Each structure stands twice: as structure tokens, then as C-alpha cells.
């Protein structure tokens, strides 16, 4: 995925100027018809909602869709490294930094941000209220990206919302908030969220507990644990983030 999109981008510089216009118009008409097909087939006759984005952005070959999927894949790979030693974690952070640099023009684009939340909403509506766990993981990854786009300049808010999406209830709340000005697709989810217990997730064992029984990490005051043992066991993973989070908090 990653390699492919980079290759596509490089194509722009590959061909000569004389044929450029012809190729550009061919691509434009191909894209138009592909978008029309995607819109009509995806909707299957009904009024398909794109939750604040557009059919074109949802096309599998759109730049937005490729970037979003590349991000999800990156986090999937990262999760595989998660329980390994610290050097692997550094490696994951380095990969993420490259993604951010490569995609900064999209991360700064409000339309891309809207698309990421719209795509998350689509996945949520397909997930049977998050019962489909594999879709749940994709939604979390997408929201992580969406929140980064939206709040990257305000780290305190970013960490708060990032913490919220560790629970199912938190995920629904973010989706409701991000789509309510565009459509009513999350209305049912909103009702479901209200009936859920107000739980938070322990960062150590990743189980849900009533929020008032979780305690914050002394260092960063951001991550929460359900007991001391979970915090101690998670420290080798959290150590470097903890330092980074406390520093960014101090700056706010
Ligand atoms: Zn909608
Ligand atoms: Zn725990
Ligand atoms: Zn901490």
C-alpha cells in the first residue's frame, strides 16, 4: 500500500510534458466515471450518506482513502511490535514520523480530517455497534488519525480524546460529535452510548473498569490504570511516552 501510493506520486515526474495534458484529461474522465460508478453501486439505489465527506473521497483509489488505509496498516504493524523491547518501539515511532512528514499536507487539510471521521463512521455503522472486533481496531486507528489531524496543535486535548477512544462509549461519542453537523447517522449510536456504563480502560491490561476506580499515572497524569501492578507492568512500554507527555503538558 505504502510503496504503491509513493510510486503513483512519482509518476507525475516520469512522463514528458507534451503528453501530460492528454494523460491528465484521460485520468480526469476515468476518475469521474469511477466516482459515478462507486457512488451509484455503493448506494444501491438508496440515498447513500457520506457523513460530511463525498463519494469521490470514498473511492478505493482516492488519495484520501489510500492515505487512511496506509495509516491503519502502519498501526496494525505497530501493534505487532507492541510487546517487544524498547528498540522496536523506537522503530515504530520512526516509521510514524515518516508517515506524518509524508502526509503533512493531508494532515493539515480540513477536508481530509472530515473524510477520516466519515470513514470511521462508515466502519462503525458496519460493525454492529463495535461487536465486530476487527472493524473496532480499524475504527480506533482511524480515529487516532482524525484526532491527530484535528488536535495536533493542542496536545492536552489530543491526549484526552485519544484516551477516550480506548472505550467503545468514547469512540461513539467522538463519532457523534464529528458527524452531527453533517448527518443523523450516529443518532442510534448516541442512544446506545448513553446506556453504556461510564467505563474507562486500564492502559495495562486493556480491560474496562468504572472510571472512578482508575487512577492516573503520577508522571504524565494522562494514562490510567486499574491497579498498581498493571502500572508497573506497563512501565517499560509507557516510560518514553510518559516523559514526552509530561513535557508537552508543561508547555501548555
Ligand atoms: Zn451520515
Ligand atoms: Zn489493569
Ligand atoms: Zn505516565
PDB file of C-alpha atoms and ligand atoms in Angstrom:
ATOM      1  CA  UNK A   1       0.000   0.000   0.000  1.00  0.00           C
ATOM      2  CA  UNK A   2       2.656   2.491   1.121  1.00  0.00           C
ATOM      3  CA  UNK A   3       5.028   1.680  -1.675  1.00  0.00           C
ATOM      4  CA  UNK A   4       2.238   1.799  -4.225  1.00  0.00           C
ATOM      5  CA  UNK A   5       0.987   5.264  -3.341  1.00  0.00           C
ATOM      6  CA  UNK A   6       4.522   6.624  -3.345  1.00  0.00           C
ATOM      7  CA  UNK A   7       5.091   5.095  -6.757  1.00  0.00           C
ATOM      8  CA  UNK A   8       1.908   6.701  -8.065  1.00  0.00           C
ATOM      9  CA  UNK A   9       3.025  10.076  -6.830  1.00  0.00           C
ATOM     10  CA  UNK A  10       6.376   9.673  -8.545  1.00  0.00           C
ATOM     11  CA  UNK A  11       4.639   9.013 -11.856  1.00  0.00           C
ATOM     12  CA  UNK A  12       3.910  12.723 -12.145  1.00  0.00           C
ATOM     13  CA  UNK A  13       7.564  13.432 -12.835  1.00  0.00           C
ATOM     14  CA  UNK A  14       8.048  10.443 -15.138  1.00  0.00           C
ATOM     15  CA  UNK A  15       6.298  11.399 -18.371  1.00  0.00           C
ATOM     16  CA  UNK A  16       7.115  14.156 -20.874  1.00  0.00           C
ATOM     17  CA  UNK A  17       5.314  17.497 -20.994  1.00  0.00           C
ATOM     18  CA  UNK A  18       3.734  17.009 -24.457  1.00  0.00           C
ATOM     19  CA  UNK A  19       1.661  14.013 -23.417  1.00  0.00           C
ATOM     20  CA  UNK A  20       0.973  15.394 -19.941  1.00  0.00           C
ATOM     21  CA  UNK A  21      -2.219  17.220 -20.892  1.00  0.00           C
ATOM     22  CA  UNK A  22      -3.638  14.222 -22.741  1.00  0.00           C
ATOM     23  CA  UNK A  23      -2.859  11.918 -19.821  1.00  0.00           C
ATOM     24  CA  UNK A  24      -4.295  14.391 -17.335  1.00  0.00           C
ATOM     25  CA  UNK A  25      -7.611  14.648 -19.171  1.00  0.00           C
ATOM     26  CA  UNK A  26      -7.759  10.850 -19.580  1.00  0.00           C
ATOM     27  CA  UNK A  27      -7.195  10.428 -15.846  1.00  0.00           C
ATOM     28  CA  UNK A  28      -9.797  13.102 -15.085  1.00  0.00           C
ATOM     29  CA  UNK A  29     -12.511  11.406 -17.155  1.00  0.00           C
ATOM     30  CA  UNK A  30     -11.587   7.954 -15.803  1.00  0.00           C
ATOM     31  CA  UNK A  31     -11.773   9.313 -12.251  1.00  0.00           C
ATOM     32  CA  UNK A  32     -15.136  10.942 -12.954  1.00  0.00           C
ATOM     33  CA  UNK A  33     -16.728   7.762 -14.267  1.00  0.00           C
ATOM     34  CA  UNK A  34     -15.153   5.670 -11.487  1.00  0.00           C
ATOM     35  CA  UNK A  35     -16.594   8.067  -8.915  1.00  0.00           C
ATOM     36  CA  UNK A  36     -20.013   7.873 -10.526  1.00  0.00           C
ATOM     37  CA  UNK A  37     -19.889   4.067 -10.511  1.00  0.00           C
ATOM     38  CA  UNK A  38     -18.737   3.995  -6.892  1.00  0.00           C
ATOM     39  CA  UNK A  39     -21.495   6.392  -5.871  1.00  0.00           C
ATOM     40  CA  UNK A  40     -24.276   4.505  -7.640  1.00  0.00           C
ATOM     41  CA  UNK A  41     -23.160   0.978  -6.702  1.00  0.00           C
ATOM     42  CA  UNK A  42     -22.327   1.824  -3.080  1.00  0.00           C
ATOM     43  CA  UNK A  43     -25.715   3.452  -2.667  1.00  0.00           C
ATOM     44  CA  UNK A  44     -27.535   0.509  -4.258  1.00  0.00           C
ATOM     45  CA  UNK A  45     -30.439   2.742  -5.172  1.00  0.00           C
ATOM     46  CA  UNK A  46     -30.849   4.396  -1.779  1.00  0.00           C
ATOM     47  CA  UNK A  47     -29.560   7.765  -0.692  1.00  0.00           C
ATOM     48  CA  UNK A  48     -26.051   6.895   0.414  1.00  0.00           C
ATOM     49  CA  UNK A  49     -24.668   9.156   3.141  1.00  0.00           C
ATOM     50  CA  UNK A  50     -21.010  10.135   3.128  1.00  0.00           C
ATOM     51  CA  UNK A  51     -21.195  11.630   6.631  1.00  0.00           C
ATOM     52  CA  UNK A  52     -19.769  15.027   5.693  1.00  0.00           C
ATOM     53  CA  UNK A  53     -17.391  13.766   3.000  1.00  0.00           C
ATOM     54  CA  UNK A  54     -18.074  12.842  -0.646  1.00  0.00           C
ATOM     55  CA  UNK A  55     -18.364   9.708  -2.812  1.00  0.00           C
ATOM     56  CA  UNK A  56     -15.165  10.631  -4.637  1.00  0.00           C
ATOM     57  CA  UNK A  57     -13.154  10.584  -1.410  1.00  0.00           C
ATOM     58  CA  UNK A  58     -14.531   7.134  -0.589  1.00  0.00           C
ATOM     59  CA  UNK A  59     -13.333   5.736  -3.902  1.00  0.00           C
ATOM     60  CA  UNK A  60     -10.734   2.992  -3.229  1.00  0.00           C
ATOM     61  CA  UNK A  61      -8.221   4.802  -5.443  1.00  0.00           C
ATOM     62  CA  UNK A  62      -8.697   8.274  -3.941  1.00  0.00           C
ATOM     63  CA  UNK A  63      -5.659   9.835  -2.327  1.00  0.00           C
ATOM     64  CA  UNK A  64      -7.557  10.240   0.959  1.00  0.00           C
ATOM     65  CA  UNK A  65      -8.621   6.591   1.055  1.00  0.00           C
ATOM     66  CA  UNK A  66      -5.095   5.393   0.292  1.00  0.00           C
ATOM     67  CA  UNK A  67      -3.578   7.605   2.985  1.00  0.00           C
ATOM     68  CA  UNK A  68      -6.136   6.473   5.579  1.00  0.00           C
ATOM     69  CA  UNK A  69      -5.626   2.800   4.780  1.00  0.00           C
ATOM     70  CA  UNK A  70      -1.878   3.203   4.844  1.00  0.00           C
ATOM     71  CA  UNK A  71      -2.170   4.667   8.344  1.00  0.00           C
ATOM     72  CA  UNK A  72      -4.360   1.795   9.570  1.00  0.00           C
ATOM     73  CA  UNK A  73      -1.866  -0.711   8.157  1.00  0.00           C
ATOM     74  CA  UNK A  74       1.013   1.108   9.857  1.00  0.00           C
ATOM     75  CA  UNK A  75      -0.733   0.919  13.237  1.00  0.00           C
ATOM     76  CA  UNK A  76      -1.528  -2.749  12.650  1.00  0.00           C
ATOM     77  CA  UNK A  77       2.164  -3.447  12.097  1.00  0.00           C
ATOM     78  CA  UNK A  78       2.985  -1.339  15.123  1.00  0.00           C
ATOM     79  CA  UNK A  79       0.618  -3.347  17.325  1.00  0.00           C
ATOM     80  CA  UNK A  80       2.573  -6.457  16.384  1.00  0.00           C
ATOM     81  CA  UNK A  81       5.696  -4.786  17.770  1.00  0.00           C
ATOM     82  CA  UNK A  82       3.955  -3.543  20.904  1.00  0.00           C
ATOM     83  CA  UNK A  83       5.022  -6.243  23.317  1.00  0.00           C
ATOM     84  CA  UNK A  84       8.600  -6.303  22.146  1.00  0.00           C
ATOM     85  CA  UNK A  85      11.595  -4.495  23.571  1.00  0.00           C
ATOM     86  CA  UNK A  86      12.206  -0.739  23.525  1.00  0.00           C
ATOM     87  CA  UNK A  87      14.214  -0.668  20.296  1.00  0.00           C
ATOM     88  CA  UNK A  88      11.209  -1.929  18.335  1.00  0.00           C
ATOM     89  CA  UNK A  89       9.102   0.815  19.902  1.00  0.00           C
ATOM     90  CA  UNK A  90      11.632   3.389  18.702  1.00  0.00           C
ATOM     91  CA  UNK A  91      11.451   1.830  15.273  1.00  0.00           C
ATOM     92  CA  UNK A  92       7.655   2.187  15.279  1.00  0.00           C
ATOM     93  CA  UNK A  93       7.904   5.843  16.307  1.00  0.00           C
ATOM     94  CA  UNK A  94      10.377   6.481  13.497  1.00  0.00           C
ATOM     95  CA  UNK A  95       8.003   4.899  10.943  1.00  0.00           C
ATOM     96  CA  UNK A  96       5.162   7.046  12.240  1.00  0.00           C
ATOM     97  CA  UNK A  97       7.284  10.175  11.947  1.00  0.00           C
ATOM     98  CA  UNK A  98       7.978   9.368   8.289  1.00  0.00           C
ATOM     99  CA  UNK A  99       4.252   8.897   7.661  1.00  0.00           C
ATOM    100  CA  UNK A 100       3.478  12.257   9.298  1.00  0.00           C
ATOM    101  CA  UNK A 101       6.136  14.019   7.227  1.00  0.00           C
ATOM    102  CA  UNK A 102       4.968  12.334   4.003  1.00  0.00           C
ATOM    103  CA  UNK A 103       1.322  13.186   4.663  1.00  0.00           C
ATOM    104  CA  UNK A 104       1.566  16.558   6.408  1.00  0.00           C
ATOM    105  CA  UNK A 105      -0.218  18.287   3.510  1.00  0.00           C
ATOM    106  CA  UNK A 106      -3.178  15.942   4.124  1.00  0.00           C
ATOM    107  CA  UNK A 107      -2.996  16.118   7.911  1.00  0.00           C
ATOM    108  CA  UNK A 108      -3.352  19.909   7.605  1.00  0.00           C
ATOM    109  CA  UNK A 109      -6.245  19.583   5.131  1.00  0.00           C
ATOM    110  CA  UNK A 110      -9.638  20.005   6.919  1.00  0.00           C
ATOM    111  CA  UNK A 111     -11.360  18.059   4.139  1.00  0.00           C
ATOM    112  CA  UNK A 112      -9.073  15.071   4.792  1.00  0.00           C
ATOM    113  CA  UNK A 113      -9.840  15.330   8.502  1.00  0.00           C
ATOM    114  CA  UNK A 114     -13.581  15.272   7.720  1.00  0.00           C
ATOM    115  CA  UNK A 115     -13.066  12.268   5.467  1.00  0.00           C
ATOM    116  CA  UNK A 116     -11.235  10.312   8.192  1.00  0.00           C
ATOM    117  CA  UNK A 117     -14.144  10.791  10.622  1.00  0.00           C
ATOM    118  CA  UNK A 118     -16.655   9.998   7.852  1.00  0.00           C
ATOM    119  CA  UNK A 119     -14.758   6.800   7.008  1.00  0.00           C
ATOM    120  CA  UNK A 120     -14.696   5.867  10.727  1.00  0.00           C
ATOM    121  CA  UNK A 121     -18.459   6.427  10.860  1.00  0.00           C
ATOM    122  CA  UNK A 122     -18.969   4.135   7.864  1.00  0.00           C
ATOM    123  CA  UNK A 123     -16.885   1.434   9.591  1.00  0.00           C
ATOM    124  CA  UNK A 124     -18.824   1.927  12.828  1.00  0.00           C
ATOM    125  CA  UNK A 125     -22.182   1.527  11.080  1.00  0.00           C
ATOM    126  CA  UNK A 126     -20.865  -1.728   9.546  1.00  0.00           C
ATOM    127  CA  UNK A 127     -19.521  -3.008  12.866  1.00  0.00           C
ATOM    128  CA  UNK A 128     -22.833  -3.863  14.577  1.00  0.00           C
ATOM    129  CA  UNK A 129     -22.140  -1.387  17.368  1.00  0.00           C
ATOM    130  CA  UNK A 130     -18.461  -2.432  17.597  1.00  0.00           C
ATOM    131  CA  UNK A 131     -19.258  -6.106  18.150  1.00  0.00           C
ATOM    132  CA  UNK A 132     -17.129  -6.813  15.090  1.00  0.00           C
ATOM    133  CA  UNK A 133     -13.710  -6.579  16.784  1.00  0.00           C
ATOM    134  CA  UNK A 134     -11.597  -6.338  13.632  1.00  0.00           C
ATOM    135  CA  UNK A 135     -13.606  -3.322  12.491  1.00  0.00           C
ATOM    136  CA  UNK A 136     -13.247  -1.930  16.022  1.00  0.00           C
ATOM    137  CA  UNK A 137      -9.465  -1.920  15.656  1.00  0.00           C
ATOM    138  CA  UNK A 138      -9.678  -0.172  12.279  1.00  0.00           C
ATOM    139  CA  UNK A 139     -12.037   2.449  13.746  1.00  0.00           C
ATOM    140  CA  UNK A 140      -9.661   3.125  16.645  1.00  0.00           C
ATOM    141  CA  UNK A 141      -6.753   3.549  14.242  1.00  0.00           C
ATOM    142  CA  UNK A 142      -8.768   5.903  12.015  1.00  0.00           C
ATOM    143  CA  UNK A 143      -9.928   7.975  14.978  1.00  0.00           C
ATOM    144  CA  UNK A 144      -6.362   8.195  16.177  1.00  0.00           C
ATOM    145  CA  UNK A 145      -5.507   9.739  12.804  1.00  0.00           C
ATOM    146  CA  UNK A 146      -8.585  12.003  12.753  1.00  0.00           C
ATOM    147  CA  UNK A 147      -7.891  13.301  16.245  1.00  0.00           C
ATOM    148  CA  UNK A 148      -4.254  13.899  15.345  1.00  0.00           C
ATOM    149  CA  UNK A 149      -5.359  15.967  12.312  1.00  0.00           C
ATOM    150  CA  UNK A 150      -7.811  17.959  14.419  1.00  0.00           C
ATOM    151  CA  UNK A 151      -5.864  18.476  17.650  1.00  0.00           C
ATOM    152  CA  UNK A 152      -2.194  18.091  16.758  1.00  0.00           C
ATOM    153  CA  UNK A 153      -1.507  21.691  17.862  1.00  0.00           C
ATOM    154  CA  UNK A 154      -3.220  21.235  21.264  1.00  0.00           C
ATOM    155  CA  UNK A 155      -1.520  18.185  22.850  1.00  0.00           C
ATOM    156  CA  UNK A 156      -3.577  18.264  26.037  1.00  0.00           C
ATOM    157  CA  UNK A 157      -6.862  17.901  24.170  1.00  0.00           C
ATOM    158  CA  UNK A 158      -5.295  15.358  21.821  1.00  0.00           C
ATOM    159  CA  UNK A 159      -4.259  13.104  24.730  1.00  0.00           C
ATOM    160  CA  UNK A 160      -7.645  13.461  26.419  1.00  0.00           C
ATOM    161  CA  UNK A 161      -9.569  12.431  23.295  1.00  0.00           C
ATOM    162  CA  UNK A 162      -7.026   9.735  22.490  1.00  0.00           C
ATOM    163  CA  UNK A 163      -7.683   8.310  25.945  1.00  0.00           C
ATOM    164  CA  UNK A 164     -11.459   8.483  25.429  1.00  0.00           C
ATOM    165  CA  UNK A 165     -11.354   6.352  22.267  1.00  0.00           C
ATOM    166  CA  UNK A 166      -9.973   3.434  24.267  1.00  0.00           C
ATOM    167  CA  UNK A 167     -13.560   2.666  25.281  1.00  0.00           C
ATOM    168  CA  UNK A 168     -16.458   1.805  22.989  1.00  0.00           C
ATOM    169  CA  UNK A 169     -18.505   4.578  24.554  1.00  0.00           C
ATOM    170  CA  UNK A 170     -15.693   7.055  23.869  1.00  0.00           C
ATOM    171  CA  UNK A 171     -15.490   6.004  20.209  1.00  0.00           C
ATOM    172  CA  UNK A 172     -19.214   6.583  19.724  1.00  0.00           C
ATOM    173  CA  UNK A 173     -19.034   9.979  21.419  1.00  0.00           C
ATOM    174  CA  UNK A 174     -16.267  11.152  19.085  1.00  0.00           C
ATOM    175  CA  UNK A 175     -18.204   9.925  16.024  1.00  0.00           C
ATOM    176  CA  UNK A 176     -21.388  11.659  17.215  1.00  0.00           C
ATOM    177  CA  UNK A 177     -19.504  14.902  17.817  1.00  0.00           C
ATOM    178  CA  UNK A 178     -17.699  14.828  14.474  1.00  0.00           C
ATOM    179  CA  UNK A 179     -20.715  13.991  12.289  1.00  0.00           C
ATOM    180  CA  UNK A 180     -23.675  15.702  13.973  1.00  0.00           C
ATOM    181  CA  UNK A 181     -23.439  18.824  11.803  1.00  0.00           C
ATOM    182  CA  UNK A 182     -23.424  16.711   8.618  1.00  0.00           C
ATOM    183  CA  UNK A 183     -25.976  13.919   9.134  1.00  0.00           C
ATOM    184  CA  UNK A 184     -28.066  11.926  11.589  1.00  0.00           C
ATOM    185  CA  UNK A 185     -26.364   8.564  11.001  1.00  0.00           C
ATOM    186  CA  UNK A 186     -24.930   8.418  14.542  1.00  0.00           C
ATOM    187  CA  UNK A 187     -28.265   9.133  16.276  1.00  0.00           C
ATOM    188  CA  UNK A 188     -28.866   5.494  17.142  1.00  0.00           C
ATOM    189  CA  UNK A 189     -25.282   5.139  18.393  1.00  0.00           C
ATOM    190  CA  UNK A 190     -25.802   8.177  20.588  1.00  0.00           C
ATOM    191  CA  UNK A 191     -28.685   6.437  22.360  1.00  0.00           C
ATOM    192  CA  UNK A 192     -26.597   3.263  22.777  1.00  0.00           C
ATOM    193  CA  UNK A 193     -23.688   5.261  24.240  1.00  0.00           C
ATOM    194  CA  UNK A 194     -25.981   6.821  26.846  1.00  0.00           C
ATOM    195  CA  UNK A 195     -26.985   3.418  28.141  1.00  0.00           C
ATOM    196  CA  UNK A 196     -23.381   2.189  28.419  1.00  0.00           C
ATOM    197  CA  UNK A 197     -21.668   2.237  31.766  1.00  0.00           C
ATOM    198  CA  UNK A 198     -19.270   5.080  32.204  1.00  0.00           C
ATOM    199  CA  UNK A 199     -16.172   2.962  31.950  1.00  0.00           C
ATOM    200  CA  UNK A 200     -12.553   3.682  31.231  1.00  0.00           C
ATOM    201  CA  UNK A 201      -9.870   1.322  30.004  1.00  0.00           C
ATOM    202  CA  UNK A 202      -6.837   0.344  32.056  1.00  0.00           C
ATOM    203  CA  UNK A 203      -3.756   1.017  29.909  1.00  0.00           C
ATOM    204  CA  UNK A 204      -2.048  -2.004  31.430  1.00  0.00           C
ATOM    205  CA  UNK A 205      -4.445  -4.915  30.951  1.00  0.00           C
ATOM    206  CA  UNK A 206      -6.737  -3.047  28.494  1.00  0.00           C
ATOM    207  CA  UNK A 207      -9.828  -4.190  30.426  1.00  0.00           C
ATOM    208  CA  UNK A 208     -12.691  -1.784  31.160  1.00  0.00           C
ATOM    209  CA  UNK A 209     -13.393  -0.549  34.688  1.00  0.00           C
ATOM    210  CA  UNK A 210     -15.700   2.108  36.162  1.00  0.00           C
ATOM    211  CA  UNK A 211     -13.866   5.400  35.617  1.00  0.00           C
ATOM    212  CA  UNK A 212     -13.764   6.361  39.298  1.00  0.00           C
ATOM    213  CA  UNK A 213     -11.790   3.204  40.154  1.00  0.00           C
ATOM    214  CA  UNK A 214      -8.968   4.006  37.707  1.00  0.00           C
ATOM    215  CA  UNK A 215      -6.016   6.125  38.802  1.00  0.00           C
ATOM    216  CA  UNK A 216      -3.763   8.351  36.710  1.00  0.00           C
ATOM    217  CA  UNK A 217      -0.054   7.758  36.098  1.00  0.00           C
ATOM    218  CA  UNK A 218       1.821  10.012  38.550  1.00  0.00           C
ATOM    219  CA  UNK A 219       4.236  11.138  35.847  1.00  0.00           C
ATOM    220  CA  UNK A 220       2.055  12.350  32.961  1.00  0.00           C
ATOM    221  CA  UNK A 221      -1.395  12.437  34.639  1.00  0.00           C
ATOM    222  CA  UNK A 222      -2.782  11.118  31.338  1.00  0.00           C
ATOM    223  CA  UNK A 223      -2.730   7.323  31.310  1.00  0.00           C
ATOM    224  CA  UNK A 224      -4.980   5.406  33.690  1.00  0.00           C
ATOM    225  CA  UNK A 225      -4.523   2.079  35.444  1.00  0.00           C
ATOM    226  CA  UNK A 226      -6.830  -0.137  37.443  1.00  0.00           C
ATOM    227  CA  UNK A 227      -4.154  -1.130  39.941  1.00  0.00           C
ATOM    228  CA  UNK A 228      -0.501  -0.646  40.838  1.00  0.00           C
ATOM    229  CA  UNK A 229       0.565  -3.949  39.329  1.00  0.00           C
ATOM    230  CA  UNK A 230      -0.832  -3.025  35.907  1.00  0.00           C
ATOM    231  CA  UNK A 231       1.003   0.286  36.027  1.00  0.00           C
ATOM    232  CA  UNK A 232       4.324  -1.339  36.953  1.00  0.00           C
ATOM    233  CA  UNK A 233       3.995  -3.983  34.243  1.00  0.00           C
ATOM    234  CA  UNK A 234       3.192  -1.343  31.623  1.00  0.00           C
ATOM    235  CA  UNK A 235       6.046   0.994  32.598  1.00  0.00           C
ATOM    236  CA  UNK A 236       8.640  -0.375  30.161  1.00  0.00           C
ATOM    237  CA  UNK A 237       6.240   0.460  27.309  1.00  0.00           C
ATOM    238  CA  UNK A 238       4.977   3.767  28.689  1.00  0.00           C
ATOM    239  CA  UNK A 239       8.284   5.187  30.009  1.00  0.00           C
ATOM    240  CA  UNK A 240       9.341   7.187  26.924  1.00  0.00           C
ATOM    241  CA  UNK A 241       5.792   8.429  26.197  1.00  0.00           C
ATOM    242  CA  UNK A 242       5.345   9.428  29.839  1.00  0.00           C
ATOM    243  CA  UNK A 243       8.362  11.722  29.624  1.00  0.00           C
ATOM    244  CA  UNK A 244       7.161  13.184  26.312  1.00  0.00           C
ATOM    245  CA  UNK A 245       3.581  13.690  27.573  1.00  0.00           C
ATOM    246  CA  UNK A 246       4.727  15.401  30.789  1.00  0.00           C
ATOM    247  CA  UNK A 247       6.948  17.736  28.782  1.00  0.00           C
ATOM    248  CA  UNK A 248       4.171  18.667  26.372  1.00  0.00           C
ATOM    249  CA  UNK A 249       1.803  19.190  29.313  1.00  0.00           C
ATOM    250  CA  UNK A 250       4.286  21.513  30.971  1.00  0.00           C
ATOM    251  CA  UNK A 251       4.411  23.640  27.823  1.00  0.00           C
ATOM    252  CA  UNK A 252       0.617  24.126  27.686  1.00  0.00           C
TER     253      UNK A 252
HETATM  254 ZN1  LIG B   1     -24.208  10.034   7.585  1.00  0.00          ZN
HETATM  255 ZN1  LIG B   2      -5.299  -3.216  34.521  1.00  0.00          ZN
HETATM  256 ZN1  LIG B   3       2.797   8.461  32.522  1.00  0.00          ZN
END
